[in-house]
PDB file of C-alpha atoms in Angstrom:
ATOM      1  CA  UNK A  76     495.244 -25.370  33.653  1.00  0.00           C
ATOM      2  CA  UNK A  77     496.869 -25.877  30.236  1.00  0.00           C
ATOM      3  CA  UNK A  78     500.346 -27.352  29.849  1.00  0.00           C
ATOM      4  CA  UNK A  79     501.629 -24.014  28.526  1.00  0.00           C
ATOM      5  CA  UNK A  80     500.296 -22.193  31.591  1.00  0.00           C
ATOM      6  CA  UNK A  81     502.011 -24.785  33.781  1.00  0.00           C
ATOM      7  CA  UNK A  82     505.383 -24.102  32.186  1.00  0.00           C
ATOM      8  CA  UNK A  83     504.883 -20.341  32.417  1.00  0.00           C
ATOM      9  CA  UNK A  84     504.031 -20.727  36.126  1.00  0.00           C
ATOM     10  CA  UNK A  85     507.208 -22.770  36.691  1.00  0.00           C
ATOM     11  CA  UNK A  86     509.288 -19.991  35.125  1.00  0.00           C
ATOM     12  CA  UNK A  87     507.475 -17.358  37.192  1.00  0.00           C
ATOM     13  CA  UNK A  88     508.298 -19.245  40.409  1.00  0.00           C
ATOM     14  CA  UNK A  89     512.057 -19.008  39.755  1.00  0.00           C
ATOM     15  CA  UNK A  90     513.766 -16.689  42.298  1.00  0.00           C
ATOM     16  CA  UNK A  91     514.933 -13.294  41.026  1.00  0.00           C
ATOM     17  CA  UNK A  92     518.650 -12.409  41.159  1.00  0.00           C
ATOM     18  CA  UNK A  93     519.605 -10.580  44.371  1.00  0.00           C
ATOM     19  CA  UNK A  94     522.050  -7.676  45.035  1.00  0.00           C
ATOM     20  CA  UNK A  95     520.493  -5.438  42.380  1.00  0.00           C
ATOM     21  CA  UNK A  96     522.083  -2.273  43.818  1.00  0.00           C
ATOM     22  CA  UNK A  97     525.588  -3.757  43.584  1.00  0.00           C
ATOM     23  CA  UNK A  98     524.934  -4.781  39.991  1.00  0.00           C
ATOM     24  CA  UNK A  99     523.652  -1.288  39.114  1.00  0.00           C
ATOM     25  CA  UNK A 100     526.778   0.209  40.732  1.00  0.00           C
ATOM     26  CA  UNK A 101     529.008  -2.032  38.569  1.00  0.00           C
ATOM     27  CA  UNK A 102     527.189  -0.893  35.410  1.00  0.00           C
ATOM     28  CA  UNK A 103     527.576   2.772  36.446  1.00  0.00           C
ATOM     29  CA  UNK A 104     531.284   2.205  37.097  1.00  0.00           C
ATOM     30  CA  UNK A 105     531.732   0.669  33.638  1.00  0.00           C
ATOM     31  CA  UNK A 106     529.965   3.617  32.002  1.00  0.00           C
ATOM     32  CA  UNK A 107     532.150   6.062  33.963  1.00  0.00           C
ATOM     33  CA  UNK A 108     535.328   4.209  32.915  1.00  0.00           C
ATOM     34  CA  UNK A 109     534.136   4.232  29.324  1.00  0.00           C
ATOM     35  CA  UNK A 110     533.544   7.985  29.467  1.00  0.00           C
ATOM     36  CA  UNK A 111     536.992   8.638  30.962  1.00  0.00           C
ATOM     37  CA  UNK A 112     538.592   6.450  28.283  1.00  0.00           C
ATOM     38  CA  UNK A 113     536.797   8.311  25.493  1.00  0.00           C
ATOM     39  CA  UNK A 114     537.885  11.656  26.930  1.00  0.00           C
ATOM     40  CA  UNK A 115     541.494  10.541  27.344  1.00  0.00           C
ATOM     41  CA  UNK A 116     541.942   8.666  24.065  1.00  0.00           C
ATOM     42  CA  UNK A 117     542.377  11.721  21.750  1.00  0.00           C
ATOM     43  CA  UNK A 118     545.093  13.112  24.056  1.00  0.00           C
ATOM     44  CA  UNK A 119     546.789   9.719  24.168  1.00  0.00           C
ATOM     45  CA  UNK A 120     546.663   9.479  20.366  1.00  0.00           C
ATOM     46  CA  UNK A 121     548.220  12.946  19.948  1.00  0.00           C
ATOM     47  CA  UNK A 122     550.895  12.119  22.530  1.00  0.00           C
ATOM     48  CA  UNK A 123     551.758   8.877  20.722  1.00  0.00           C
ATOM     49  CA  UNK A 124     551.890  10.715  17.384  1.00  0.00           C
ATOM     50  CA  UNK A 125     554.263  13.334  18.816  1.00  0.00           C
ATOM     51  CA  UNK A 126     556.391  10.591  20.333  1.00  0.00           C
ATOM     52  CA  UNK A 127     556.539   8.773  16.989  1.00  0.00           C
ATOM     53  CA  UNK A 128     557.508  12.003  15.184  1.00  0.00           C
ATOM     54  CA  UNK A 129     560.216  12.749  17.763  1.00  0.00           C
ATOM     55  CA  UNK A 130     561.569   9.187  17.556  1.00  0.00           C
ATOM     56  CA  UNK A 131     561.718   9.086  13.759  1.00  0.00           C
ATOM     57  CA  UNK A 132     562.845  12.647  12.967  1.00  0.00           C
ATOM     58  CA  UNK A 133     563.914  13.574  10.246  1.00  0.00           C
ATOM     59  CA  UNK A 134     562.292  10.606   8.436  1.00  0.00           C
ATOM     60  CA  UNK A 135     558.902  11.747   9.797  1.00  0.00           C
ATOM     61  CA  UNK A 136     559.408  15.172   8.207  1.00  0.00           C
ATOM     62  CA  UNK A 137     560.188  13.645   4.795  1.00  0.00           C
ATOM     63  CA  UNK A 138     557.167  11.340   5.090  1.00  0.00           C
ATOM     64  CA  UNK A 139     554.841  14.199   6.100  1.00  0.00           C
ATOM     65  CA  UNK A 140     556.007  16.456   3.274  1.00  0.00           C
ATOM     66  CA  UNK A 141     555.566  13.646   0.716  1.00  0.00           C
ATOM     67  CA  UNK A 142     552.128  12.646   2.062  1.00  0.00           C
ATOM     68  CA  UNK A 143     550.824  16.206   2.295  1.00  0.00           C
ATOM     69  CA  UNK A 144     552.138  16.871  -1.183  1.00  0.00           C
ATOM     70  CA  UNK A 145     550.164  13.884  -2.494  1.00  0.00           C
ATOM     71  CA  UNK A 146     547.004  15.018  -0.701  1.00  0.00           C
ATOM     72  CA  UNK A 147     547.504  18.518  -2.099  1.00  0.00           C
ATOM     73  CA  UNK A 148     547.743  17.114  -5.636  1.00  0.00           C
ATOM     74  CA  UNK A 149     544.627  14.990  -5.077  1.00  0.00           C
ATOM     75  CA  UNK A 150     542.691  17.962  -3.699  1.00  0.00           C
ATOM     76  CA  UNK A 151     543.590  20.072  -6.706  1.00  0.00           C
ATOM     77  CA  UNK A 152     542.313  17.342  -9.013  1.00  0.00           C
ATOM     78  CA  UNK A 153     538.928  17.215  -7.281  1.00  0.00           C
ATOM     79  CA  UNK A 154     538.675  20.933  -6.638  1.00  0.00           C
ATOM     80  CA  UNK A 155     537.727  21.592 -10.255  1.00  0.00           C
ATOM     81  CA  UNK A 156     534.267  20.289  -9.446  1.00  0.00           C
ATOM     82  CA  UNK A 157     533.913  21.420  -5.852  1.00  0.00           C
ATOM     83  CA  UNK A 158     534.965  25.009  -6.535  1.00  0.00           C
ATOM     84  CA  UNK A 159     532.208  25.412  -9.131  1.00  0.00           C
ATOM     85  CA  UNK A 160     528.797  26.729  -7.997  1.00  0.00           C
ATOM     86  CA  UNK A 161     527.043  23.428  -8.574  1.00  0.00           C
ATOM     87  CA  UNK A 162     529.855  21.508  -6.847  1.00  0.00           C
ATOM     88  CA  UNK A 163     529.677  23.748  -3.776  1.00  0.00           C
ATOM     89  CA  UNK A 164     525.898  23.323  -3.653  1.00  0.00           C
ATOM     90  CA  UNK A 165     526.170  19.517  -3.981  1.00  0.00           C
ATOM     91  CA  UNK A 166     528.887  19.302  -1.306  1.00  0.00           C
ATOM     92  CA  UNK A 167     526.872  21.536   1.041  1.00  0.00           C
ATOM     93  CA  UNK A 168     523.677  19.538   0.484  1.00  0.00           C
ATOM     94  CA  UNK A 169     525.490  16.245   1.088  1.00  0.00           C
ATOM     95  CA  UNK A 170     527.084  17.502   4.297  1.00  0.00           C
ATOM     96  CA  UNK A 171     523.764  18.935   5.530  1.00  0.00           C
ATOM     97  CA  UNK A 172     521.872  15.725   4.685  1.00  0.00           C
ATOM     98  CA  UNK A 173     524.451  13.628   6.509  1.00  0.00           C
ATOM     99  CA  UNK A 174     524.269  15.868   9.583  1.00  0.00           C
ATOM    100  CA  UNK A 175     520.440  15.826   9.645  1.00  0.00           C
ATOM    101  CA  UNK A 176     520.340  12.051   9.157  1.00  0.00           C
ATOM    102  CA  UNK A 177     522.887  11.454  11.919  1.00  0.00           C
ATOM    103  CA  UNK A 178     521.034  13.747  14.323  1.00  0.00           C
ATOM    104  CA  UNK A 179     517.501  12.567  13.486  1.00  0.00           C
ATOM    105  CA  UNK A 180     518.322   8.862  13.827  1.00  0.00           C
ATOM    106  CA  UNK A 181     520.200   9.380  17.079  1.00  0.00           C
ATOM    107  CA  UNK A 182     523.410   8.045  15.523  1.00  0.00           C
ATOM    108  CA  UNK A 183     525.271  11.264  16.271  1.00  0.00           C
ATOM    109  CA  UNK A 184     524.436  11.005  19.984  1.00  0.00           C
ATOM    110  CA  UNK A 185     525.234   7.269  19.979  1.00  0.00           C
ATOM    111  CA  UNK A 186     528.594   8.008  18.372  1.00  0.00           C
ATOM    112  CA  UNK A 187     529.414  10.681  20.942  1.00  0.00           C
ATOM    113  CA  UNK A 188     528.490   8.495  23.971  1.00  0.00           C
TER     114      UNK A 188
ATOM    115  CA  UNK B 557     517.474  21.008  44.697  1.00  0.00           C
ATOM    116  CA  UNK B 558     518.307  17.391  43.860  1.00  0.00           C
ATOM    117  CA  UNK B 559     515.961  15.269  41.770  1.00  0.00           C
ATOM    118  CA  UNK B 560     514.682  12.003  43.204  1.00  0.00           C
ATOM    119  CA  UNK B 561     514.876   9.704  40.188  1.00  0.00           C
ATOM    120  CA  UNK B 562     513.056   6.926  42.034  1.00  0.00           C
ATOM    121  CA  UNK B 563     509.774   8.838  41.702  1.00  0.00           C
ATOM    122  CA  UNK B 564     510.022   9.475  37.955  1.00  0.00           C
ATOM    123  CA  UNK B 565     507.966   7.414  35.487  1.00  0.00           C
ATOM    124  CA  UNK B 566     509.999   5.016  33.358  1.00  0.00           C
ATOM    125  CA  UNK B 567     509.157   6.663  30.027  1.00  0.00           C
ATOM    126  CA  UNK B 568     510.461   9.994  31.374  1.00  0.00           C
ATOM    127  CA  UNK B 569     513.623   8.319  32.670  1.00  0.00           C
ATOM    128  CA  UNK B 570     514.173   6.812  29.214  1.00  0.00           C
ATOM    129  CA  UNK B 571     513.832  10.253  27.614  1.00  0.00           C
ATOM    130  CA  UNK B 572     516.287  11.778  30.111  1.00  0.00           C
ATOM    131  CA  UNK B 573     518.765   8.927  29.634  1.00  0.00           C
ATOM    132  CA  UNK B 574     518.516   9.237  25.846  1.00  0.00           C
ATOM    133  CA  UNK B 575     519.567  12.871  26.276  1.00  0.00           C
ATOM    134  CA  UNK B 576     522.651  11.763  28.212  1.00  0.00           C
ATOM    135  CA  UNK B 577     521.493  11.785  31.864  1.00  0.00           C
ATOM    136  CA  UNK B 578     523.554   9.001  33.478  1.00  0.00           C
ATOM    137  CA  UNK B 579     521.661   9.107  36.781  1.00  0.00           C
ATOM    138  CA  UNK B 580     518.398   8.507  34.930  1.00  0.00           C
ATOM    139  CA  UNK B 581     520.002   5.520  33.214  1.00  0.00           C
ATOM    140  CA  UNK B 582     521.306   4.215  36.548  1.00  0.00           C
ATOM    141  CA  UNK B 583     517.730   4.275  37.857  1.00  0.00           C
ATOM    142  CA  UNK B 584     516.584   2.343  34.757  1.00  0.00           C
ATOM    143  CA  UNK B 585     519.311  -0.242  35.432  1.00  0.00           C
ATOM    144  CA  UNK B 586     518.067  -0.615  39.026  1.00  0.00           C
ATOM    145  CA  UNK B 587     514.506  -1.154  37.865  1.00  0.00           C
ATOM    146  CA  UNK B 588     515.231  -3.530  35.003  1.00  0.00           C
ATOM    147  CA  UNK B 589     518.307  -5.450  36.189  1.00  0.00           C
ATOM    148  CA  UNK B 590     516.336  -8.355  37.672  1.00  0.00           C
ATOM    149  CA  UNK B 591     514.533  -8.998  34.370  1.00  0.00           C
ATOM    150  CA  UNK B 592     517.682  -8.858  32.236  1.00  0.00           C
ATOM    151  CA  UNK B 593     519.830 -10.879  34.643  1.00  0.00           C
ATOM    152  CA  UNK B 594     517.070 -13.463  35.108  1.00  0.00           C
ATOM    153  CA  UNK B 595     516.668 -13.863  31.349  1.00  0.00           C
ATOM    154  CA  UNK B 596     520.417 -14.262  30.804  1.00  0.00           C
ATOM    155  CA  UNK B 597     520.798 -16.670  33.728  1.00  0.00           C
ATOM    156  CA  UNK B 598     518.223 -18.948  32.148  1.00  0.00           C
ATOM    157  CA  UNK B 599     520.016 -18.748  28.821  1.00  0.00           C
ATOM    158  CA  UNK B 600     523.552 -19.231  30.229  1.00  0.00           C
ATOM    159  CA  UNK B 601     522.928 -21.499  33.198  1.00  0.00           C
ATOM    160  CA  UNK B 602     525.849 -19.670  34.852  1.00  0.00           C
ATOM    161  CA  UNK B 603     525.157 -16.726  37.164  1.00  0.00           C
ATOM    162  CA  UNK B 604     528.597 -15.053  36.850  1.00  0.00           C
ATOM    163  CA  UNK B 605     528.652 -15.231  33.059  1.00  0.00           C
ATOM    164  CA  UNK B 606     525.026 -14.056  32.917  1.00  0.00           C
ATOM    165  CA  UNK B 607     525.855 -10.999  35.056  1.00  0.00           C
ATOM    166  CA  UNK B 608     528.821 -10.145  32.804  1.00  0.00           C
ATOM    167  CA  UNK B 609     526.592 -10.377  29.738  1.00  0.00           C
ATOM    168  CA  UNK B 610     523.893  -8.338  31.499  1.00  0.00           C
ATOM    169  CA  UNK B 611     526.467  -5.583  32.101  1.00  0.00           C
ATOM    170  CA  UNK B 612     527.430  -5.721  28.416  1.00  0.00           C
ATOM    171  CA  UNK B 613     523.743  -5.489  27.479  1.00  0.00           C
ATOM    172  CA  UNK B 614     523.207  -2.392  29.638  1.00  0.00           C
ATOM    173  CA  UNK B 615     526.335  -0.708  28.238  1.00  0.00           C
ATOM    174  CA  UNK B 616     525.082  -1.473  24.726  1.00  0.00           C
ATOM    175  CA  UNK B 617     521.642  -0.134  25.695  1.00  0.00           C
ATOM    176  CA  UNK B 618     523.235   3.104  26.940  1.00  0.00           C
ATOM    177  CA  UNK B 619     525.072   3.511  23.630  1.00  0.00           C
ATOM    178  CA  UNK B 620     521.982   2.820  21.492  1.00  0.00           C
ATOM    179  CA  UNK B 621     519.314   4.474  23.631  1.00  0.00           C
ATOM    180  CA  UNK B 622     519.197   7.614  21.483  1.00  0.00           C
ATOM    181  CA  UNK B 623     517.960   5.458  18.595  1.00  0.00           C
ATOM    182  CA  UNK B 624     514.908   4.206  20.538  1.00  0.00           C
ATOM    183  CA  UNK B 625     511.896   5.932  18.972  1.00  0.00           C
ATOM    184  CA  UNK B 626     509.240   5.057  21.562  1.00  0.00           C
ATOM    185  CA  UNK B 627     510.212   5.492  25.213  1.00  0.00           C
ATOM    186  CA  UNK B 628     507.251   3.344  26.307  1.00  0.00           C
ATOM    187  CA  UNK B 629     508.741   0.378  24.422  1.00  0.00           C
ATOM    188  CA  UNK B 630     511.912   0.423  26.528  1.00  0.00           C
ATOM    189  CA  UNK B 631     511.244  -2.878  28.317  1.00  0.00           C
ATOM    190  CA  UNK B 632     510.798  -4.923  25.144  1.00  0.00           C
ATOM    191  CA  UNK B 633     513.672  -3.148  23.429  1.00  0.00           C
ATOM    192  CA  UNK B 634     515.983  -3.895  26.371  1.00  0.00           C
ATOM    193  CA  UNK B 635     515.089  -7.603  26.154  1.00  0.00           C
ATOM    194  CA  UNK B 636     516.024  -7.522  22.473  1.00  0.00           C
ATOM    195  CA  UNK B 637     519.383  -5.959  23.361  1.00  0.00           C
ATOM    196  CA  UNK B 638     519.938  -8.710  25.958  1.00  0.00           C
ATOM    197  CA  UNK B 639     519.025 -11.422  23.449  1.00  0.00           C
ATOM    198  CA  UNK B 640     521.398  -9.973  20.843  1.00  0.00           C
ATOM    199  CA  UNK B 641     524.160  -9.817  23.469  1.00  0.00           C
ATOM    200  CA  UNK B 642     523.621 -13.489  24.294  1.00  0.00           C
ATOM    201  CA  UNK B 643     523.529 -14.449  20.598  1.00  0.00           C
ATOM    202  CA  UNK B 644     526.866 -12.669  20.056  1.00  0.00           C
ATOM    203  CA  UNK B 645     528.317 -14.559  23.006  1.00  0.00           C
ATOM    204  CA  UNK B 646     526.880 -17.849  21.710  1.00  0.00           C
ATOM    205  CA  UNK B 647     528.437 -17.309  18.281  1.00  0.00           C
ATOM    206  CA  UNK B 648     531.810 -16.469  19.810  1.00  0.00           C
ATOM    207  CA  UNK B 649     531.589 -19.547  22.032  1.00  0.00           C
ATOM    208  CA  UNK B 650     530.563 -21.573  18.951  1.00  0.00           C
ATOM    209  CA  UNK B 651     527.338 -22.821  20.566  1.00  0.00           C
ATOM    210  CA  UNK B 652     525.082 -24.633  18.093  1.00  0.00           C
ATOM    211  CA  UNK B 653     522.484 -22.022  17.178  1.00  0.00           C
ATOM    212  CA  UNK B 654     521.499 -23.445  13.818  1.00  0.00           C
ATOM    213  CA  UNK B 655     518.403 -25.663  13.820  1.00  0.00           C
ATOM    214  CA  UNK B 656     519.418 -29.261  14.453  1.00  0.00           C
ATOM    215  CA  UNK B 657     517.559 -32.223  13.056  1.00  0.00           C
ATOM    216  CA  UNK B 658     515.365 -33.828  15.648  1.00  0.00           C
ATOM    217  CA  UNK B 659     517.195 -37.132  15.932  1.00  0.00           C
ATOM    218  CA  UNK B 660     520.562 -35.607  16.824  1.00  0.00           C
ATOM    219  CA  UNK B 661     518.950 -33.212  19.303  1.00  0.00           C
ATOM    220  CA  UNK B 662     517.098 -35.948  21.135  1.00  0.00           C
ATOM    221  CA  UNK B 663     520.175 -38.098  21.389  1.00  0.00           C
ATOM    222  CA  UNK B 664     522.215 -35.226  22.844  1.00  0.00           C
ATOM    223  CA  UNK B 665     519.601 -33.831  25.154  1.00  0.00           C
ATOM    224  CA  UNK B 666     517.345 -36.563  26.447  1.00  0.00           C
ATOM    225  CA  UNK B 667     517.255 -37.160  30.196  1.00  0.00           C
ATOM    226  CA  UNK B 668     517.943 -40.648  31.516  1.00  0.00           C
ATOM    227  CA  UNK B 669     514.831 -42.809  31.620  1.00  0.00           C
ATOM    228  CA  UNK B 670     512.559 -42.024  34.531  1.00  0.00           C
ATOM    229  CA  UNK B 671     514.731 -39.211  35.909  1.00  0.00           C
ATOM    230  CA  UNK B 672     512.904 -36.135  37.198  1.00  0.00           C
ATOM    231  CA  UNK B 673     514.930 -32.919  36.972  1.00  0.00           C
ATOM    232  CA  UNK B 674     514.387 -29.290  37.956  1.00  0.00           C
ATOM    233  CA  UNK B 675     513.733 -26.425  35.568  1.00  0.00           C
ATOM    234  CA  UNK B 676     517.323 -25.109  35.441  1.00  0.00           C
ATOM    235  CA  UNK B 677     518.772 -28.525  34.631  1.00  0.00           C
ATOM    236  CA  UNK B 678     516.042 -29.214  32.106  1.00  0.00           C
ATOM    237  CA  UNK B 679     516.724 -25.887  30.369  1.00  0.00           C
ATOM    238  CA  UNK B 680     520.444 -26.622  30.307  1.00  0.00           C
ATOM    239  CA  UNK B 681     519.726 -29.865  28.434  1.00  0.00           C
ATOM    240  CA  UNK B 682     517.892 -28.115  25.613  1.00  0.00           C
ATOM    241  CA  UNK B 683     519.994 -27.029  22.660  1.00  0.00           C
ATOM    242  CA  UNK B 684     520.793 -23.281  22.832  1.00  0.00           C
ATOM    243  CA  UNK B 685     518.334 -22.237  20.126  1.00  0.00           C
ATOM    244  CA  UNK B 686     515.442 -24.100  21.760  1.00  0.00           C
ATOM    245  CA  UNK B 687     516.433 -22.792  25.187  1.00  0.00           C
ATOM    246  CA  UNK B 688     516.333 -19.224  23.887  1.00  0.00           C
ATOM    247  CA  UNK B 689     512.937 -19.610  22.192  1.00  0.00           C
ATOM    248  CA  UNK B 690     511.339 -21.474  25.120  1.00  0.00           C
ATOM    249  CA  UNK B 691     512.655 -18.928  27.635  1.00  0.00           C
ATOM    250  CA  UNK B 692     511.430 -15.959  25.629  1.00  0.00           C
ATOM    251  CA  UNK B 693     508.054 -17.575  25.078  1.00  0.00           C
ATOM    252  CA  UNK B 694     507.244 -18.991  28.528  1.00  0.00           C
ATOM    253  CA  UNK B 695     509.343 -16.867  30.887  1.00  0.00           C
ATOM    254  CA  UNK B 696     509.144 -13.501  29.128  1.00  0.00           C
ATOM    255  CA  UNK B 697     505.732 -13.945  27.498  1.00  0.00           C
ATOM    256  CA  UNK B 698     506.903 -12.903  24.014  1.00  0.00           C
ATOM    257  CA  UNK B 699     504.835 -13.917  20.995  1.00  0.00           C
ATOM    258  CA  UNK B 700     506.399 -16.038  18.257  1.00  0.00           C
ATOM    259  CA  UNK B 701     506.590 -12.959  16.017  1.00  0.00           C
ATOM    260  CA  UNK B 702     508.367 -10.944  18.713  1.00  0.00           C
ATOM    261  CA  UNK B 703     510.866 -13.785  19.226  1.00  0.00           C
ATOM    262  CA  UNK B 704     511.482 -13.901  15.469  1.00  0.00           C
ATOM    263  CA  UNK B 705     512.124 -10.134  15.537  1.00  0.00           C
ATOM    264  CA  UNK B 706     514.484 -10.396  18.524  1.00  0.00           C
ATOM    265  CA  UNK B 707     516.519 -13.314  17.160  1.00  0.00           C
ATOM    266  CA  UNK B 708     516.334 -12.629  13.432  1.00  0.00           C
ATOM    267  CA  UNK B 709     515.241 -16.250  12.837  1.00  0.00           C
ATOM    268  CA  UNK B 710     512.352 -17.251  10.539  1.00  0.00           C
ATOM    269  CA  UNK B 711     508.930 -17.497  12.205  1.00  0.00           C
ATOM    270  CA  UNK B 712     508.606 -21.199  11.326  1.00  0.00           C
ATOM    271  CA  UNK B 713     511.931 -21.985  13.006  1.00  0.00           C
ATOM    272  CA  UNK B 714     510.858 -20.113  16.141  1.00  0.00           C
ATOM    273  CA  UNK B 715     507.513 -21.963  16.299  1.00  0.00           C
ATOM    274  CA  UNK B 716     509.299 -25.275  15.890  1.00  0.00           C
ATOM    275  CA  UNK B 717     511.818 -24.479  18.644  1.00  0.00           C
ATOM    276  CA  UNK B 718     509.084 -23.378  21.058  1.00  0.00           C
ATOM    277  CA  UNK B 719     506.932 -26.440  20.364  1.00  0.00           C
ATOM    278  CA  UNK B 720     509.733 -29.023  20.537  1.00  0.00           C
ATOM    279  CA  UNK B 721     511.566 -27.377  23.408  1.00  0.00           C
ATOM    280  CA  UNK B 722     508.358 -26.955  25.384  1.00  0.00           C
ATOM    281  CA  UNK B 723     507.388 -30.591  24.804  1.00  0.00           C
ATOM    282  CA  UNK B 724     510.785 -31.800  26.018  1.00  0.00           C
ATOM    283  CA  UNK B 725     510.672 -29.604  29.109  1.00  0.00           C
ATOM    284  CA  UNK B 726     507.227 -30.934  30.019  1.00  0.00           C
ATOM    285  CA  UNK B 727     508.414 -34.496  29.481  1.00  0.00           C
ATOM    286  CA  UNK B 728     511.466 -34.051  31.716  1.00  0.00           C
ATOM    287  CA  UNK B 729     509.620 -32.112  34.406  1.00  0.00           C
ATOM    288  CA  UNK B 730     506.706 -34.534  34.740  1.00  0.00           C
TER     289      UNK B 730
END
């Protein structure tokens, strides 16, 4: 018997961990908690946003109007390209490519888990 | 009619789990937990910590399962996930994963003269990088190339860790 085989045999003789069912139940519980958290988090975020708006009114209104106004200006600057035929085609192709890549590589499903 | 997942072949369970079937994944956890927990116990030397890391590894596996291309390769892929989980833990815990020069390693790890120790204690005395490579090589039967893939370390480094770590284990266990 070679020395390598001797070491491998020593490792193989080590006892396996017990209570496998309890461990599997703990993993399932963690996955269930994770799922509940992912489902609840968008509602919690919206609730916190509404609370922040309520607490800071009317400053929140001024901020929103200013921010949206800036975004509107930015969008109008870019829209020159994206409202043209070639711009629409490029934007569509990019969005489609991204969606196909995310689906084909499984990243979309990983993201949604 | 309820499905008995215990009778389903592993590759089919992997496909079902990749599509989001949690009961199929739970069955995979039951079947593979001993391997993953055993591997991490050897690497950690601490059963409670190893079980926590094993849970993290299975959660990570659930998240990434859709990216597994070959369902038949699930076992090897899961070991890689477990190894990456342990490496992340080792980096956070600031364990010395970089190759050490031989002199410093021997001074830190050598057993007292003439002492005979068991496998767990001998493993614990290896530096973390050697412990990982020796465990993957002798306990899990991975080739040097597969260990290099799993750890992201150069092949030469892996060969050196396996050879030196294995030699020290044999010396201490004799």
